[in-house]
Coordinates of C-alpha atoms and ligand atoms in Angstrom, one line a residue:
M1 CA -21.8 -3.9 12.4
S2 CA -19.1 -4.8 14.8
R3 CA -15.5 -4.7 13.6
R4 CA -13.4 -7.8 14.2
A5 CA -10.0 -6.9 15.6
D6 CA -8.5 -10.3 15.0
R7 CA -6.8 -10.1 11.7
C8 CA -3.1 -9.7 10.9
L9 CA -3.5 -6.4 9.1
S10 CA -6.8 -4.9 9.7
Q11 CA -8.3 -2.9 6.8
K12 CA -11.9 -2.4 7.7
P13 CA -13.1 1.2 7.9
R14 CA -14.7 2.1 11.2
G15 CA -17.3 4.5 9.8
E16 CA -16.0 7.2 12.1
C17 CA -16.4 10.8 11.1
P18 CA -13.8 13.1 12.6
G19 CA -15.7 16.0 11.1
A20 CA -12.8 17.4 9.3
S21 CA -12.2 17.7 5.6
P22 CA -9.3 15.3 4.8
C23 CA -7.7 17.6 2.3
G24 CA -8.6 20.9 3.9
H25 CA -9.9 22.2 0.5
S26 CA -13.7 22.8 0.4
P27 CA -15.9 23.5 3.3
D28 CA -18.8 22.0 1.3
V29 CA -18.8 18.4 2.4
R30 CA -21.2 17.2 -0.3
E31 CA -19.2 18.8 -3.0
E32 CA -16.0 17.4 -1.5
T33 CA -17.4 13.9 -1.3
A34 CA -18.6 14.0 -4.9
M35 CA -15.2 15.3 -6.0
H36 CA -13.2 12.8 -4.1
D37 CA -15.2 9.6 -4.4
H38 CA -12.6 7.2 -5.6
R39 CA -15.3 5.0 -7.2
K40 CA -16.6 7.8 -9.4
L41 CA -13.1 9.1 -10.2
G42 CA -11.8 5.6 -10.8
R43 CA -14.3 4.9 -13.5
E44 CA -14.0 8.4 -15.1
L45 CA -10.2 8.1 -15.2
G46 CA -10.3 4.5 -16.5
L47 CA -8.4 3.1 -13.5
F48 CA -10.6 0.2 -12.4
D49 CA -14.2 -1.1 -12.7
T50 CA -16.4 -3.9 -11.6
D51 CA -18.8 -6.2 -13.4
P52 CA -21.7 -8.1 -11.8
L53 CA -20.7 -11.2 -13.8
I54 CA -17.3 -11.2 -12.1
G55 CA -18.9 -10.4 -8.8
A56 CA -19.3 -7.8 -6.1
G57 CA -16.1 -6.8 -4.3
L58 CA -14.0 -8.2 -7.1
P59 CA -12.8 -5.1 -9.1
Y60 CA -10.5 -5.4 -12.1
W61 CA -7.8 -3.0 -13.0
L62 CA -7.8 -1.2 -16.4
P63 CA -4.4 -0.4 -18.0
D64 CA -4.0 3.1 -16.4
G65 CA -5.0 1.7 -13.0
A66 CA -2.6 -1.2 -13.5
A67 CA 0.2 1.3 -14.3
V68 CA -0.4 3.1 -11.0
R69 CA -0.6 -0.2 -9.1
H70 CA 2.6 -1.6 -10.7
T71 CA 4.5 1.6 -10.0
L72 CA 3.3 1.6 -6.4
E73 CA 4.3 -2.1 -5.9
E74 CA 7.7 -1.5 -7.4
Y75 CA 8.2 1.4 -5.1
I76 CA 7.4 -0.8 -2.1
R77 CA 9.6 -3.7 -3.3
T78 CA 12.5 -1.4 -3.8
A79 CA 12.1 0.3 -0.4
E80 CA 11.9 -3.1 1.2
R81 CA 15.0 -4.5 -0.6
R82 CA 17.0 -1.4 0.5
A83 CA 15.8 -2.0 4.1
G84 CA 17.1 -5.5 4.1
Y85 CA 13.9 -7.5 3.4
R86 CA 13.9 -10.6 1.1
H87 CA 10.8 -11.3 -0.9
V88 CA 9.0 -14.6 -1.1
Y89 CA 5.9 -16.0 -2.9
S90 CA 3.4 -18.2 -1.2
P91 CA 0.1 -19.7 -2.3
V92 CA -3.2 -18.0 -1.7
L93 CA -4.7 -21.3 -0.5
G94 CA -3.8 -23.4 2.5
K95 CA -5.1 -26.4 4.4
R96 CA -7.6 -25.7 7.1
E97 CA -5.2 -27.2 9.6
L98 CA -2.7 -24.3 8.9
Y99 CA -5.3 -21.8 10.1
E100 CA -6.3 -24.0 13.0
I101 CA -2.6 -23.8 14.2
S102 CA -2.3 -20.1 13.6
G103 CA -5.5 -19.4 15.5
H104 CA -7.4 -17.8 12.6
W105 CA -9.8 -20.7 12.4
S106 CA -11.0 -20.2 16.0
H107 CA -10.8 -16.4 16.1
Y108 CA -11.5 -15.3 12.6
S109 CA -13.5 -17.9 10.6
D110 CA -16.5 -15.7 10.2
D111 CA -14.5 -13.5 7.8
M112 CA -13.1 -16.5 5.9
F113 CA -14.5 -18.1 2.8
P114 CA -15.9 -21.6 3.5
P115 CA -13.4 -24.4 3.1
M116 CA -13.3 -26.4 -0.1
D117 CA -13.3 -30.2 0.0
L118 CA -10.5 -31.6 -2.0
G119 CA -9.5 -35.2 -2.1
G120 CA -10.4 -35.9 1.5
E121 CA -8.9 -32.7 2.9
Q122 CA -10.2 -29.1 3.3
V123 CA -8.4 -26.1 1.8
V124 CA -9.3 -22.5 2.3
L125 CA -8.6 -19.1 0.6
R126 CA -6.2 -17.6 3.1
P127 CA -7.3 -14.7 5.3
S128 CA -3.7 -13.6 5.9
L129 CA -0.1 -14.3 4.9
C130 CA 1.4 -14.8 8.4
P131 CA 0.9 -18.6 8.7
H132 CA 2.6 -19.2 5.3
H133 CA 5.6 -17.0 6.3
A134 CA 5.9 -18.8 9.7
V135 CA 6.0 -22.1 7.8
I136 CA 8.6 -20.8 5.4
Y137 CA 10.7 -19.6 8.3
R138 CA 10.4 -23.0 9.9
S139 CA 11.5 -24.8 6.8
R140 CA 15.2 -24.0 7.5
S141 CA 17.1 -23.9 10.7
H142 CA 18.3 -20.4 11.7
S143 CA 21.2 -19.1 13.7
Y144 CA 20.9 -15.9 15.9
R145 CA 23.3 -14.4 13.4
E146 CA 20.5 -14.4 10.7
L147 CA 18.2 -12.3 12.9
P148 CA 16.4 -10.1 12.3
L149 CA 15.2 -12.1 9.3
R150 CA 12.9 -9.9 7.2
M151 CA 10.5 -11.7 4.9
A152 CA 8.2 -9.7 2.6
E153 CA 5.5 -10.5 0.1
L154 CA 2.9 -8.5 -1.9
G155 CA 0.4 -11.3 -1.9
G156 CA -3.2 -12.2 -2.3
M157 CA -5.6 -12.8 0.6
Y158 CA -9.4 -13.1 0.8
R159 CA -12.2 -11.9 3.0
S160 CA -15.8 -13.0 2.8
E161 CA -17.3 -9.5 3.0
L162 CA -21.0 -9.3 2.7
S163 CA -22.1 -7.9 -0.7
G164 CA -24.0 -5.1 1.0
V165 CA -20.8 -3.4 2.2
L166 CA -18.8 -3.7 -1.0
G167 CA -18.0 -0.8 -3.3
G168 CA -15.0 0.4 -5.2
L169 CA -11.6 -0.6 -3.9
T170 CA -12.1 -0.2 -0.2
R171 CA -14.2 -3.2 0.7
V172 CA -13.1 -6.0 -1.5
R173 CA -13.1 -9.8 -1.3
A174 CA -9.8 -10.3 -3.0
I175 CA -7.0 -8.2 -1.5
Q176 CA -3.4 -7.7 -2.5
L177 CA -1.5 -7.1 0.7
N178 CA 1.8 -5.4 1.2
D179 CA 2.9 -7.6 4.0
A180 CA 6.1 -8.5 5.8
H181 CA 7.2 -10.5 8.9
I182 CA 10.3 -9.9 10.8
F183 CA 11.6 -12.8 12.8
C184 CA 13.8 -11.4 15.6
T185 CA 14.9 -11.6 19.2
I186 CA 13.0 -9.7 21.8
D187 CA 15.8 -7.2 22.0
Q188 CA 15.5 -6.4 18.3
V189 CA 11.7 -5.7 18.3
A190 CA 11.8 -2.0 19.2
E191 CA 14.4 -1.1 16.6
E192 CA 12.6 -3.1 13.9
A193 CA 9.3 -1.5 14.7
Q194 CA 10.9 1.9 14.7
A195 CA 12.5 1.2 11.3
A196 CA 9.1 0.1 9.9
L197 CA 7.5 3.4 11.1
E198 CA 10.3 5.3 9.3
M199 CA 9.6 3.4 6.1
I200 CA 5.9 4.4 6.5
R201 CA 6.9 8.0 7.0
Q202 CA 9.0 8.0 3.8
A203 CA 6.3 6.3 1.8
Y204 CA 3.7 8.8 2.9
E205 CA 6.0 11.7 1.9
A206 CA 6.6 10.2 -1.6
L207 CA 2.9 9.5 -2.0
G208 CA 1.8 12.9 -0.8
I209 CA -0.5 11.6 1.9
S210 CA -0.5 12.3 5.6
P211 CA -1.8 10.2 8.5
T212 CA -4.9 11.4 10.4
R213 CA -3.5 9.9 13.6
Y214 CA -1.4 7.1 15.1
R215 CA -3.2 4.6 17.2
L216 CA -2.0 2.1 19.7
S217 CA -4.5 -0.7 19.2
L218 CA -5.2 -2.8 22.3
P219 CA -7.5 -5.8 23.0
G220 CA -10.9 -5.2 24.3
P221 CA -13.4 -7.2 26.4
G222 CA -14.6 -10.5 25.1
G223 CA -13.0 -13.8 24.2
K224 CA -11.7 -13.2 20.8
Y225 CA -8.2 -12.6 21.9
V226 CA -5.5 -15.1 22.7
A227 CA -5.5 -15.5 26.5
A228 CA -2.0 -14.8 27.7
P229 CA -1.8 -11.8 30.0
E230 CA 2.0 -11.7 30.3
M231 CA 2.4 -11.8 26.5
W232 CA 0.0 -8.9 26.0
Q233 CA 1.8 -6.8 28.7
R234 CA 5.2 -7.4 27.2
S235 CA 4.2 -6.6 23.6
T236 CA 2.2 -3.6 24.6
A237 CA 5.1 -2.2 26.6
L238 CA 7.4 -2.7 23.6
L239 CA 5.0 -0.8 21.2
T240 CA 4.4 2.0 23.7
E241 CA 8.2 2.4 24.0
V242 CA 8.5 2.7 20.3
L243 CA 5.8 5.3 20.0
D244 CA 7.1 7.3 22.9
R245 CA 10.6 7.2 21.5
S246 CA 9.4 8.3 18.1
G247 CA 7.8 11.4 19.5
L248 CA 4.7 10.8 17.4
P249 CA 1.4 11.8 19.0
Y250 CA -0.9 8.8 19.4
E251 CA -4.0 7.5 21.2
A252 CA -4.6 4.1 22.7
A253 CA -7.8 2.4 21.6
E254 CA -9.3 -0.8 23.1
G255 CA -10.9 -3.5 21.0
E256 CA -8.7 -2.7 17.9
S257 CA -5.8 -5.1 18.3
A258 CA -5.2 -8.3 16.3
F259 CA -6.3 -11.5 18.1
Y260 CA -2.6 -12.4 18.8
G261 CA -1.2 -9.0 19.8
P262 CA -1.3 -5.2 20.0
K263 CA -0.5 -3.0 17.0
I264 CA 0.4 0.5 16.0
D265 CA -2.1 1.5 13.3
V266 CA -1.6 4.5 11.0
Q267 CA -5.0 6.0 10.3
V268 CA -6.1 7.9 7.2
T269 CA -9.4 9.6 6.4
D270 CA -11.3 9.2 3.1
G271 CA -13.2 11.8 1.0
A272 CA -16.4 11.1 3.0
G273 CA -14.6 11.6 6.3
R274 CA -14.4 7.9 7.2
E275 CA -11.3 6.8 9.0
S276 CA -9.5 3.6 8.3
T277 CA -6.2 1.8 8.9
L278 CA -3.7 2.0 6.1
S279 CA -0.4 1.0 7.7
T280 CA 0.4 -1.1 10.7
V281 CA 3.2 -2.5 12.9
Q282 CA 2.4 -5.4 15.2
V283 CA 4.2 -7.5 17.8
D284 CA 3.3 -11.2 18.0
F285 CA 4.5 -13.8 20.5
H286 CA 1.6 -16.1 19.7
Q287 CA 2.3 -17.5 16.2
P288 CA 6.0 -18.3 16.9
E289 CA 4.7 -20.4 19.8
Q290 CA 1.9 -22.0 17.7
F291 CA 4.3 -22.9 14.9
D292 CA 7.1 -23.9 17.3
L293 CA 9.6 -21.5 15.6
H294 CA 13.1 -21.3 16.9
Y295 CA 16.6 -20.1 16.3
I296 CA 19.9 -21.4 17.6
G297 CA 21.4 -18.9 20.1
P298 CA 25.0 -18.1 20.9
D299 CA 24.7 -20.8 23.6
G300 CA 23.9 -23.5 21.1
A301 CA 20.4 -23.9 22.5
K302 CA 17.0 -23.3 20.8
H303 CA 15.3 -20.0 21.4
R304 CA 11.9 -18.6 20.4
P305 CA 11.9 -15.6 18.0
V306 CA 9.3 -12.9 18.1
M307 CA 7.3 -12.0 14.9
V308 CA 6.9 -8.4 14.0
H309 CA 4.1 -8.0 11.4
R310 CA 4.2 -4.8 9.4
S311 CA 2.6 -3.2 6.3
I312 CA 3.8 0.0 4.8
I313 CA 0.7 0.8 2.6
G314 CA -1.7 -2.0 3.7
S315 CA -3.7 -3.4 0.9
V316 CA -2.9 -2.1 -2.6
E317 CA -6.6 -1.6 -3.2
R318 CA -7.1 0.6 -0.2
A319 CA -3.9 2.5 -0.8
V320 CA -4.9 3.3 -4.4
A321 CA -8.4 4.3 -3.4
H322 CA -6.9 6.7 -0.8
L323 CA -4.5 8.1 -3.3
I324 CA -7.3 8.7 -5.9
E325 CA -9.3 10.6 -3.3
Q326 CA -6.4 12.4 -1.8
H327 CA -5.1 13.8 -5.1
G328 CA -8.4 13.9 -7.0
G329 CA -6.7 11.9 -9.7
A330 CA -3.8 14.2 -10.0
F331 CA -1.1 11.7 -8.8
P332 CA 2.5 12.6 -8.0
A333 CA 4.4 12.5 -11.3
W334 CA 6.2 9.3 -10.5
L335 CA 2.9 7.5 -9.9
A336 CA 0.8 9.1 -12.7
P337 CA -0.5 6.6 -15.3
T338 CA 0.5 9.1 -18.0
Q339 CA 3.4 11.3 -17.0
L340 CA 3.9 13.3 -20.1
V341 CA 1.3 14.2 -22.8
I342 CA 2.9 15.3 -26.1
L343 CA 0.9 17.9 -28.0
P344 CA 1.9 18.5 -31.6
I345 CA 0.2 21.7 -32.8
S346 CA -0.4 20.4 -36.3
E347 CA -0.1 17.2 -38.3
A348 CA 3.3 18.4 -39.5
E349 CA 4.8 17.9 -36.0
M350 CA 3.5 14.3 -35.6
P351 CA 6.8 12.6 -36.6
N352 CA 8.6 14.7 -33.9
A353 CA 5.9 13.8 -31.4
A354 CA 6.3 10.1 -32.2
A355 CA 10.1 10.3 -31.8
L356 CA 9.7 12.1 -28.5
A357 CA 7.2 9.4 -27.2
Q358 CA 9.7 6.7 -28.2
R359 CA 12.5 8.5 -26.2
C360 CA 10.2 8.6 -23.2
T361 CA 9.5 4.9 -23.4
D362 CA 13.2 4.2 -23.7
L363 CA 13.8 6.2 -20.5
G364 CA 11.0 4.4 -18.7
L365 CA 8.6 7.4 -18.7
R366 CA 4.9 6.9 -19.6
A367 CA 4.0 9.3 -22.4
E368 CA 1.0 9.7 -24.7
I369 CA 0.5 11.7 -27.9
A370 CA -2.7 13.8 -28.2
G371 CA -2.6 14.9 -31.8
P372 CA -4.7 17.6 -33.6
E373 CA -7.4 15.0 -34.4
H374 CA -8.3 15.3 -30.7
G375 CA -9.3 18.9 -31.1
T376 CA -7.8 22.4 -30.6
L377 CA -4.7 22.8 -28.5
G378 CA -6.7 24.4 -25.8
A379 CA -9.2 21.5 -25.7
R380 CA -6.4 19.0 -25.6
I381 CA -4.6 20.8 -22.7
R382 CA -7.9 20.8 -20.8
Q383 CA -8.4 17.1 -21.5
A384 CA -4.9 16.4 -20.1
R385 CA -5.3 18.6 -17.0
L386 CA -4.4 15.7 -14.6
V387 CA -1.2 14.8 -16.5
P388 CA 1.8 16.3 -14.7
Y389 CA 3.6 17.4 -17.9
Q390 CA 2.4 18.7 -21.3
A391 CA 5.0 19.1 -24.0
V392 CA 3.8 21.4 -26.8
I393 CA 5.6 21.0 -30.1
G394 CA 5.0 23.7 -32.8
A395 CA 7.0 24.2 -36.1
K396 CA 9.8 26.1 -34.3
E397 CA 10.2 23.6 -31.5
A398 CA 10.2 20.7 -34.1
A399 CA 13.0 22.4 -36.0
D400 CA 15.1 22.9 -32.9
D401 CA 14.2 19.6 -31.1
H402 CA 12.8 21.7 -28.4
V403 CA 9.5 21.4 -26.4
A404 CA 7.4 24.1 -24.7
L405 CA 6.6 22.5 -21.4
R406 CA 3.4 23.3 -19.4
L407 CA 3.1 21.9 -15.9
R408 CA -0.2 20.6 -14.4
D409 CA -0.2 23.5 -11.9
G410 CA -0.4 26.0 -14.7
R411 CA 3.2 27.0 -15.0
R412 CA 4.5 27.5 -18.6
L413 CA 8.2 27.2 -19.2
D414 CA 10.2 28.7 -22.1
P415 CA 10.9 26.2 -25.0
Q416 CA 14.0 24.2 -24.2
P417 CA 15.8 21.1 -25.6
A418 CA 13.6 18.0 -25.4
N419 CA 16.5 16.0 -23.9
D420 CA 17.0 18.4 -21.1
V421 CA 13.3 18.3 -20.2
L422 CA 13.2 14.5 -20.2
T423 CA 16.3 14.3 -18.1
R424 CA 14.8 16.6 -15.5
I425 CA 11.5 14.9 -15.4
G426 CA 13.3 11.5 -15.1
A427 CA 15.3 12.8 -12.1
L428 CA 12.1 13.9 -10.3
V429 CA 10.4 10.6 -11.1
D430 CA 13.4 8.6 -9.9
A431 CA 13.5 10.6 -6.7
H432 CA 9.8 9.9 -6.1
S433 CA 9.4 13.6 -5.7
T434 CA 6.0 15.3 -5.2
D435 CA 7.4 18.5 -6.8
L436 CA 6.5 19.0 -10.4
W437 CA 9.6 20.9 -11.2
D438 CA 13.0 21.5 -9.6
S439 CA 13.1 25.3 -9.9
A440 CA 16.6 25.4 -8.3
A441 CA 18.0 23.5 -11.3
S442 CA 16.9 26.0 -13.9
Ligands
LIG1 ZN1 1.1 -11.1 9.6

């Protein structure tokens, strides 16, 4: 199977096996793969599932999975707003002509769903968000003072994957993409690409994941790339400068670029040792030309902007699949579907447990009660082993409005006021920390 390199934000795994365990835990590869298969874990943990009646490659998200996805999407939107991006919504369909102009139709139609005939015209499920964003940019005139103009969207896109390669969340036909396009002058490209790399670094830190490697993805032989040698030289030089200045180690790889330009790809490795692209930063001179984009310069004349395409976490599906495998289901507290499980020792403490759960909800924390009807305290603690925080309430704690907190890593803290515990958990969650407890604050 050959991999097409002509999409905006490439997501296909390459089937490479670097021969290293991604988490560095177990030397037993078979055991590691079984433990870290996101499809198995996703079903066991009630995160997502599929049904043949809906179709292959079309997973649905269960409430716990939806909680993780929603939290991840909100993290991204907040990070983007802070970095000066404005969000848009655009339709998941477009006329065939839109993709003929963008170049997708001639370079990428094998991976697109067939067009639908509708009232004398043809519409297609979009294979990327870039053409819509280019048209949105073009809908208003822009001064050089507005640049860099950063447009972001967490939007749907579609890929006609063959059913034989589908499974779990990594090879899907309906994709939710964390996408953005920065319309800027050529002089602003390096700084914008650098800032995107920094956003990626911060997101990986919060998510507790690390890149396998950085890749400068260049065109290869064959006719699937836009033929414009000078354009390729300029954009490659810009991305090389960004990588060199960042001090990150990287490798150049031919045949991995988008059809319209080179990219920086951030590679991660799954539980089975397969490497794929999660995040990407791309420079594009082609689509601004195709859509005749311009801005009014200080000289009052029209100038062509450059498009920087970038994605912090790639597709939400792939990002969550990677997070499930990376953490074995034990997500960082801010991302966990249930952040706190409340364990009343007996029926007598159930009212206190309910009141504490309500306080959590009011604070924006996701809490569940596992009462004595679910078995012994020991059994309930084991059942909730992936939940970051376990708040045990016995008769003494109930009388004092205290909880005895247990952390997922096995630490047991002395009983302390419930409000203090919730405040400290809330602070760690708000900070997107991967630490379970701020020991310095005790
Ligand atoms: Zn794009």
